[in-house]
Short mmCIF file of C-alpha atoms and ligand atoms in Angstrom, two decimals:
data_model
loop_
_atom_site.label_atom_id
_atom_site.label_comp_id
_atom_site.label_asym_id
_atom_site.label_seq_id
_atom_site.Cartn_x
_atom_site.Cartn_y
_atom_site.Cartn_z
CA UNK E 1 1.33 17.08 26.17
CA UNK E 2 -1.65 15.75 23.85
CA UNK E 3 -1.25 15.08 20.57
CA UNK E 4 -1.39 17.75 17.51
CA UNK E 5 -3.23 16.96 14.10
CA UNK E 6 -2.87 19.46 11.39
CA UNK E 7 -5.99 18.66 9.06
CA UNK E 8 -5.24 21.30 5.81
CA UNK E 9 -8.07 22.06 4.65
CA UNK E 10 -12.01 22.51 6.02
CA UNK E 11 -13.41 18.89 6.37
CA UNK E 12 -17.23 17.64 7.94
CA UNK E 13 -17.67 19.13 11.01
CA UNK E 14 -18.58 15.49 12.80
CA UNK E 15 -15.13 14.87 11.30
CA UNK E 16 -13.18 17.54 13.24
CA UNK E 17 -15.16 16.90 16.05
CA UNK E 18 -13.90 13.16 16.34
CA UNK E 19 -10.37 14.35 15.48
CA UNK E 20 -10.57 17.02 18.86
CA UNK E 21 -11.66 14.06 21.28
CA UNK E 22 -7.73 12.52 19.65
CA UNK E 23 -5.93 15.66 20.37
CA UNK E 24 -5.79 19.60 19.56
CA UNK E 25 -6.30 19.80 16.12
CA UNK E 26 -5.48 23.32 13.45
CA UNK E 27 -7.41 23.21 10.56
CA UNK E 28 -5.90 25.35 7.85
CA UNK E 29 -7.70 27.65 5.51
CA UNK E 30 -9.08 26.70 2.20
CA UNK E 31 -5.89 26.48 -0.46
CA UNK E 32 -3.60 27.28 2.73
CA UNK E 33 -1.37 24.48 2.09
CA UNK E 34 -0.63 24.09 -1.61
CA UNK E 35 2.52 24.33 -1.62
CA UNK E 36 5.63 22.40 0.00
CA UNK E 37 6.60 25.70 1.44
CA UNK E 38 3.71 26.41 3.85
CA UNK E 39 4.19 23.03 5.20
CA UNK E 40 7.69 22.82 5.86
CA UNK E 41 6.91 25.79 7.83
CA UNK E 42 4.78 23.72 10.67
CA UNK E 43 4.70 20.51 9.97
CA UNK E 44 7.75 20.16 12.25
CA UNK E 45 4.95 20.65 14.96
CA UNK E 46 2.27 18.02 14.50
CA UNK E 47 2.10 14.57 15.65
CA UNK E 48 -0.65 13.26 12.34
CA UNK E 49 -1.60 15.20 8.93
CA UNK E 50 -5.01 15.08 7.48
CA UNK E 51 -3.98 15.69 4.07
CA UNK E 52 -5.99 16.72 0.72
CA UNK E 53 -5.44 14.94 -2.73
CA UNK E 54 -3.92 18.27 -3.56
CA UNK E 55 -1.42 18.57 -0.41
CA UNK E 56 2.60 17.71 -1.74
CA UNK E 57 3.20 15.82 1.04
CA UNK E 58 6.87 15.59 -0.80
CA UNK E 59 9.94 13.89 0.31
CA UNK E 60 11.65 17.49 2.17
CA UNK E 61 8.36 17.56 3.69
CA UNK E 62 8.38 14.19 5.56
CA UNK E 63 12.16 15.08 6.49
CA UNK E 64 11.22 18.04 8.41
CA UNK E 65 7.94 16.04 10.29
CA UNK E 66 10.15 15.20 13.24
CA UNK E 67 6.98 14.38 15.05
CA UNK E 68 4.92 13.04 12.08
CA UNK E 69 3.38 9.40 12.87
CA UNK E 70 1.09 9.42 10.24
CA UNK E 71 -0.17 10.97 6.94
CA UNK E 72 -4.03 10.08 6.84
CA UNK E 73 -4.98 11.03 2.78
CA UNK E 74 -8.78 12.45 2.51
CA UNK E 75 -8.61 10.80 -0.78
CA UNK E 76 -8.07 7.07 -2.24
CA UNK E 77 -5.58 7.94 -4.31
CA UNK E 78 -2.40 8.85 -3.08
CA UNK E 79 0.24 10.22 -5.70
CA UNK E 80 0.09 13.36 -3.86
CA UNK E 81 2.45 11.34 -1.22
CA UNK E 82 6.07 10.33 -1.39
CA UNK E 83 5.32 6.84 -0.12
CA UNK E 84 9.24 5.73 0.03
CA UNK E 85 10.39 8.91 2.02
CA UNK E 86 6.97 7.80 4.38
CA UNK E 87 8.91 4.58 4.82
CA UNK E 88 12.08 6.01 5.22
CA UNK E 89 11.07 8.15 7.66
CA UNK E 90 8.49 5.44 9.86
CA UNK E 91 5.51 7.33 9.04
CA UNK E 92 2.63 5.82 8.42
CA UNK E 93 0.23 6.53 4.97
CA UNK E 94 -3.75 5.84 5.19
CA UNK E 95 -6.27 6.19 2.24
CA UNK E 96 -9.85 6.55 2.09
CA UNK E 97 -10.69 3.39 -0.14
CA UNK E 98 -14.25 1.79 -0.52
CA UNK E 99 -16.02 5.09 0.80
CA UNK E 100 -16.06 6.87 -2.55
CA UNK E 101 -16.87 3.95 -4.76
CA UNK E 102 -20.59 4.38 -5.34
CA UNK E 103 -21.01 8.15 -5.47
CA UNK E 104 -17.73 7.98 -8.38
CA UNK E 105 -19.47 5.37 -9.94
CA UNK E 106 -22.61 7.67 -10.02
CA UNK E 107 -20.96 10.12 -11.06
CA UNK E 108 -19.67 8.73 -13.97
CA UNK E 109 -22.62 7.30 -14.85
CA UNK E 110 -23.57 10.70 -15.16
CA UNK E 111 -21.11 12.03 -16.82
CA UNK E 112 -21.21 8.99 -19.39
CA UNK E 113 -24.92 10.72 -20.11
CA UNK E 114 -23.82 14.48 -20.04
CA UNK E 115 -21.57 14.08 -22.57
CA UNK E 116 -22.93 11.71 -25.07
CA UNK E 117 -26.61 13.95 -24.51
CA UNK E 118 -24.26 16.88 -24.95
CA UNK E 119 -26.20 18.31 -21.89
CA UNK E 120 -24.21 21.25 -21.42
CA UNK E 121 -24.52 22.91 -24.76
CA UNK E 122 -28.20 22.26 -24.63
CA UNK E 123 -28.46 23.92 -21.48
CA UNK E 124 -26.38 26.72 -22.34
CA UNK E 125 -28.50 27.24 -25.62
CA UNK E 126 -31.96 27.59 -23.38
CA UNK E 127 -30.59 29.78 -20.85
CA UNK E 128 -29.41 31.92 -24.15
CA UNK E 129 -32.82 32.04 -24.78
CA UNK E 130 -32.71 30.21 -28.37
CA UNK E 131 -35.24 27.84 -27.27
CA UNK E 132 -37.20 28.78 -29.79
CA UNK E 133 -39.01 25.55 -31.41
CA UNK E 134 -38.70 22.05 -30.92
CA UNK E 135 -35.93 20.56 -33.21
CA UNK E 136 -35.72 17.29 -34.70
CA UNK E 137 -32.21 17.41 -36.05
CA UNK E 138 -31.58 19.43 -32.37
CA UNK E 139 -28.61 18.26 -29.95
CA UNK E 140 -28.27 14.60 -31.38
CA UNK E 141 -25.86 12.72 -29.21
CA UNK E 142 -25.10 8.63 -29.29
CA UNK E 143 -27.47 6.02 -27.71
CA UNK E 144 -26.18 3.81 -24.60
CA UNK E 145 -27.78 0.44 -25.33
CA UNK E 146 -25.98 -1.54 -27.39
CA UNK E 147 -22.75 0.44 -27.45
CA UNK E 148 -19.25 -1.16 -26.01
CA UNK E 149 -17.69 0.77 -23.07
CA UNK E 150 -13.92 0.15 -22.44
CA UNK E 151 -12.90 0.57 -19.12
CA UNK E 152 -9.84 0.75 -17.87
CA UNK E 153 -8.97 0.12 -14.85
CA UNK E 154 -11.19 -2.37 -13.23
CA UNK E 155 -10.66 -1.48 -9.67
CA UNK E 156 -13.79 -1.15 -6.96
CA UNK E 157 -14.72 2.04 -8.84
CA UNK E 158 -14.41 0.07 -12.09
CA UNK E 159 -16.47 -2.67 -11.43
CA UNK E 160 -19.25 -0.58 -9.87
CA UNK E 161 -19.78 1.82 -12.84
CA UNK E 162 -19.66 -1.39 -15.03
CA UNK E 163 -22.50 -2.27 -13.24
CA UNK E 164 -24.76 1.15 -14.15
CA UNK E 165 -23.43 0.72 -17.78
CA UNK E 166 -24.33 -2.73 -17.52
CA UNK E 167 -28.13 -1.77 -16.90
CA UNK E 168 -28.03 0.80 -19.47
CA UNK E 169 -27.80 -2.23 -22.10
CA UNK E 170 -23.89 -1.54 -22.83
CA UNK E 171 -21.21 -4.14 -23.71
CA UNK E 172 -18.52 -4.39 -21.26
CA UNK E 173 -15.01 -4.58 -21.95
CA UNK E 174 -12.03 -4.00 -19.54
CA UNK E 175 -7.99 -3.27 -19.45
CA UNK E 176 -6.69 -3.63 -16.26
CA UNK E 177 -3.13 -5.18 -14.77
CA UNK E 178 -4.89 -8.61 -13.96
CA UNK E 179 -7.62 -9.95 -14.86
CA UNK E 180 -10.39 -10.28 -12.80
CA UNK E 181 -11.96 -13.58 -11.43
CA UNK E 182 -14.29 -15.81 -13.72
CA UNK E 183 -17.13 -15.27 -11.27
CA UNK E 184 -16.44 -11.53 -11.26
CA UNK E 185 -16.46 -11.16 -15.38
CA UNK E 186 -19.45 -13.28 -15.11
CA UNK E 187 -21.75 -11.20 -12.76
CA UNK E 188 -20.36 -8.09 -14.81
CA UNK E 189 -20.78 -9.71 -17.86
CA UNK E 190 -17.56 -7.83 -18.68
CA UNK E 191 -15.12 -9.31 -20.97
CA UNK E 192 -11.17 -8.67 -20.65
CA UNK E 193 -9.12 -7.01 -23.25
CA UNK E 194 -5.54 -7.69 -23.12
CA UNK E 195 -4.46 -5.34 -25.52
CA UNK E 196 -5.31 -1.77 -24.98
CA UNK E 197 -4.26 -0.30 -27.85
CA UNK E 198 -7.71 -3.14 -29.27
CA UNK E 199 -9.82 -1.50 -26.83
CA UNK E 200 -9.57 2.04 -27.33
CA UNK E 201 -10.01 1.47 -31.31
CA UNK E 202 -13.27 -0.33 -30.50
CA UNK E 203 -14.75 1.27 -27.75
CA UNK E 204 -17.43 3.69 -28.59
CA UNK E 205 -16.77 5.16 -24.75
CA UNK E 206 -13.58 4.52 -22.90
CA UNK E 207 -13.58 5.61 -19.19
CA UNK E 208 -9.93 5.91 -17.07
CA UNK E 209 -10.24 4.53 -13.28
CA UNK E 210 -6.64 3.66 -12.91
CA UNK E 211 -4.39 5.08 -10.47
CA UNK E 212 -1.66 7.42 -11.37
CA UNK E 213 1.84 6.28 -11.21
CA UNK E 214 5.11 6.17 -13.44
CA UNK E 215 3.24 3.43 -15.74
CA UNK E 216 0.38 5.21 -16.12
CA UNK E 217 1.43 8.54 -16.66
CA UNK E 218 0.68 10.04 -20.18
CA UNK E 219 -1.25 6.82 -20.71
CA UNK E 220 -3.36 8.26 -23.11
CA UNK E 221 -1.21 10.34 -25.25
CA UNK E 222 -1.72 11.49 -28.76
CA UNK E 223 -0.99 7.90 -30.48
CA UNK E 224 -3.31 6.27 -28.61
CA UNK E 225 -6.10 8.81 -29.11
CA UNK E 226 -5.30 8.47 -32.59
CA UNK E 227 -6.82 4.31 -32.33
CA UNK E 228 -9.64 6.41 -31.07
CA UNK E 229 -13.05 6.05 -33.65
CA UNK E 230 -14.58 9.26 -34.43
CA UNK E 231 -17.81 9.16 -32.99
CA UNK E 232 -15.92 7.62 -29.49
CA UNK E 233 -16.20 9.85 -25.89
CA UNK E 234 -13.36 9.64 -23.84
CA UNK E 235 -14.29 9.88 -19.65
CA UNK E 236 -11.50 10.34 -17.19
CA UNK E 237 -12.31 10.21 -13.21
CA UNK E 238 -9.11 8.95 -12.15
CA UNK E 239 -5.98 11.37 -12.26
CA UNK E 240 -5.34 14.10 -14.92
CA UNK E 241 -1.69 13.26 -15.49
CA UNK E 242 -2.78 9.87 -17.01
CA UNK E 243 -4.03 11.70 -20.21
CA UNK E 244 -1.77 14.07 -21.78
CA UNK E 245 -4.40 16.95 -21.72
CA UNK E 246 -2.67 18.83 -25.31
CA UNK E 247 -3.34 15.87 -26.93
CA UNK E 248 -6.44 15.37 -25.71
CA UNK E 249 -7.34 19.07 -26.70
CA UNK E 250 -5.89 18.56 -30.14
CA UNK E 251 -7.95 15.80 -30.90
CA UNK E 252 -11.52 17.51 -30.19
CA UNK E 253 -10.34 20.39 -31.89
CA UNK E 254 -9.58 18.41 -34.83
CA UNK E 255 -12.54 16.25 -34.62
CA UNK E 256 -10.20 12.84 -34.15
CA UNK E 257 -12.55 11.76 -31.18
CA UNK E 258 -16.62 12.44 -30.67
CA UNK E 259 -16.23 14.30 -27.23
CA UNK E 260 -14.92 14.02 -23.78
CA UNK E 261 -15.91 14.20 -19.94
CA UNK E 262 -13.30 15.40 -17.84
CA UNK E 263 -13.34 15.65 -14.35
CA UNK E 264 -9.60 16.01 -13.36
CA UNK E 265 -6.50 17.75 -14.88
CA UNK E 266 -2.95 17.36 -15.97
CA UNK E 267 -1.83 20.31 -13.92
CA UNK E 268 -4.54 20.90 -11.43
CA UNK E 269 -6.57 23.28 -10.88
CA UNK E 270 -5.50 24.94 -13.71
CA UNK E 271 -6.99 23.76 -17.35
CA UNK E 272 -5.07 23.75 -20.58
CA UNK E 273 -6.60 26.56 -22.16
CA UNK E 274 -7.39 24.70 -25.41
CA UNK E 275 -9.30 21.72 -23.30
CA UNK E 276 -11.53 24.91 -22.39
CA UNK E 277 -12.48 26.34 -25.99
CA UNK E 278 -12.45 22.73 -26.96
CA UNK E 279 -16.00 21.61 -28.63
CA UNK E 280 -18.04 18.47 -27.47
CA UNK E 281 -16.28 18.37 -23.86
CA UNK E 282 -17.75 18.29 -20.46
CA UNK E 283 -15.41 19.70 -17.97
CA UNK E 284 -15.85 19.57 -14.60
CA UNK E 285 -14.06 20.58 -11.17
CA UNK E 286 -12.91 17.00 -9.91
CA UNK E 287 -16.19 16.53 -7.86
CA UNK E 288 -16.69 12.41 -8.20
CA UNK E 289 -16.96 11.65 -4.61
CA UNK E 290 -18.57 14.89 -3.36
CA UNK E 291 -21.99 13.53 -1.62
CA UNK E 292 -22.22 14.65 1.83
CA UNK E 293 -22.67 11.05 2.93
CA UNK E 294 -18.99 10.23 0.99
CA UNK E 295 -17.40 13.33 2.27
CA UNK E 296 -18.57 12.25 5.45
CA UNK E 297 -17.28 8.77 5.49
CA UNK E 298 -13.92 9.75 3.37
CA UNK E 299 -13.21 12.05 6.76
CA UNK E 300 -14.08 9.04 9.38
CA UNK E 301 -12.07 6.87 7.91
CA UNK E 302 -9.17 8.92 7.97
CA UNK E 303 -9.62 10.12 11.13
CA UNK E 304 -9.85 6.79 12.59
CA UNK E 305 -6.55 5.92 10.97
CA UNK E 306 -4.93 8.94 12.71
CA UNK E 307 -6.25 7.41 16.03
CA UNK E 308 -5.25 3.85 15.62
CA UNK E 309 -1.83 4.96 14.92
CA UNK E 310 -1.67 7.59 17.82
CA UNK E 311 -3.12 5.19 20.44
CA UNK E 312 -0.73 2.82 18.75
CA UNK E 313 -3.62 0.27 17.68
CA UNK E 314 -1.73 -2.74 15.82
CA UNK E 315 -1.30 -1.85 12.65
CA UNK E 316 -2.89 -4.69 11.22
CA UNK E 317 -5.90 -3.73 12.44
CA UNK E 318 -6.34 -0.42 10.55
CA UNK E 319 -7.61 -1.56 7.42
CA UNK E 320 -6.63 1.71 5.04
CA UNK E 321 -2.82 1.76 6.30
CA UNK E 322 -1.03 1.94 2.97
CA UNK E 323 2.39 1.63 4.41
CA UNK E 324 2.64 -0.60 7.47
CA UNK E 325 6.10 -1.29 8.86
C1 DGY N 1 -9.90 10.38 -4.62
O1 DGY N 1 -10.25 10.09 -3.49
O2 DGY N 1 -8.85 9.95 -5.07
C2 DGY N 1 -10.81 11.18 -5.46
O3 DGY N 1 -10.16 11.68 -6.57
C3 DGY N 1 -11.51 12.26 -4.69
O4 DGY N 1 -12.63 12.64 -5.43
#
């Protein structure tokens, strides 16, 4: 019998397409899979998972994969995975790095400019029809040039929106767990900052591009908003847990911070319901990478994981394999 690839969620068709010349593959409905339940119920069945960033692919659920050989994420982060059970159990865990790095960068770029322009509001307030008159003292928001942007997190994505910023005349500065190469820092003309807690208090705009895990978690809390100056924007692309989204809500309410871009949440898909009457805040539905083109690539290179490890490819010769044995 062929092989069986549960993919849990609608994905590129070109995707699916490449995935059916590997074996029979189910695709599940959109939101079919949320929960640890539903896939305890089948995943007893299939030989490879195409998983979404939003799939528990917990520890109970790798227990009952008799046949699993591999969990291929459609995502580059992975916290959405128990990566020790994976290990336990000899089943492999690919990611989707690389792919997404421009179109996040992009993206944050752009979301750097929505919410210091506060382009939201002023679009709400000419669909409401109050465009009456040109205003001089109308939606003022902070200049780029000149400003320092804290990054943290200095990973591809890092480095690559560094490089927009960059162009748009801003100082770099950068937290991340090592420090990046002399040539690197050079070309990025990005300078390292040991100490966060220095960075956030003199950062006009931090952005988070860290990956989620115990360390991270809750990164941002209400202290270190608090080192926050009251003019600064706070961005976050990278997972919602690593702000603690009260605290972030209590600080634009109270004006401790000049505004925020938010693209993913503490407790997603659902929003803390004083992030969503907060003022000055850009909130959006975790869309970095969605280009077709990243989409695209994101699904090829998890679907060629799933077919290295069914063909049983070495392997080291599966570049996105996070847990090789
Ligand atoms: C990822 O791949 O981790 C992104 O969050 C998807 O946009």
């Amino acid at each position: 019998m062929g092989f069986r690839i549960l993919v849990t969620e609608p994905i590129p068709a070109s995707n699916i397409h490449f995935l059916q010349t590997v074996g029979e593959v189910t695709v599940g409905e959109q939101g079919q899979f949320l929960t640890e339940e539903s896939l305890l119920e089948v995943i007893g069945h299939y030989d490879a998972l195409l998983c979404m960033l939003s799939t528990p692919v917990t520890s109970r659920v790798l227990e009952a994969a008799h046949q699993l050989k591999i969990v291929a994420n459609f995502a580059v982060g992975y916290n959405n995975i128990d990566i020790q059970a994976a290990h336990r159990y000899n089943i492999y865990v690919a990611n989707t790095p690389d792919v997404l790095t421009e179109s996040c960068a992009d993206f944050t770029m752009g979301l750097l400019l929505a919410s210091t322009r506060r382009f939201n509001k002023a679009e709400q307030y000419l669909r409401d029809g109050l465009f009456t008159q040109w205003e001089p003292l109308g939606f003022l928001g902070m200049e780029l040039s000149g400003k320092k942007l804290g990054i943290i997190g200095m990973g591809r994505i890092g480095q690559s929106f560094a490089k927009r910023a960059q162009a748009f005349g801003m100082g770099i500065y950068y937290h991340n767990r090592t420090k990046l190469t002399p040539s690197i820092e050079q070309t990025l003309q990005a300078s390292y900052v040991e100490d966060l807690d220095t960075l956030l208090s003199r950062s006009d705009v931090v952005s988070l591009h860290c990956p989620l895990h115990e360390s991270t978690h809750h990164l941002i809390d209400a202290q270190r908003l608090s080192l926050m100056q009251e003019h600064s924007i706070l961005l976050n692309i990278s997972r919602g847990p690593v702000v603690d989204e009260q605290a972030l809500a209590q600080a634009l309410h109270q004006g401790q911070i000049g505004g925020a871009g938010i693209d993913v949440y503490e407790f997603e898909p659902n929003v803390h319901p004083d992030l969503l009457t907060a003022p000055n805040c850009t909130l959006l539905p975790h869309i970095a990478s969605a280009t077709h083109e990243t989409r695209t690539a994101i699904g090829e290179l998890a679907a060629s994981a799933i077919a290295g490890v069914l063909y049983k490819k070495n392997p080291s010769e599966i570049p996105n394999l996070i847990s090789a044995f």
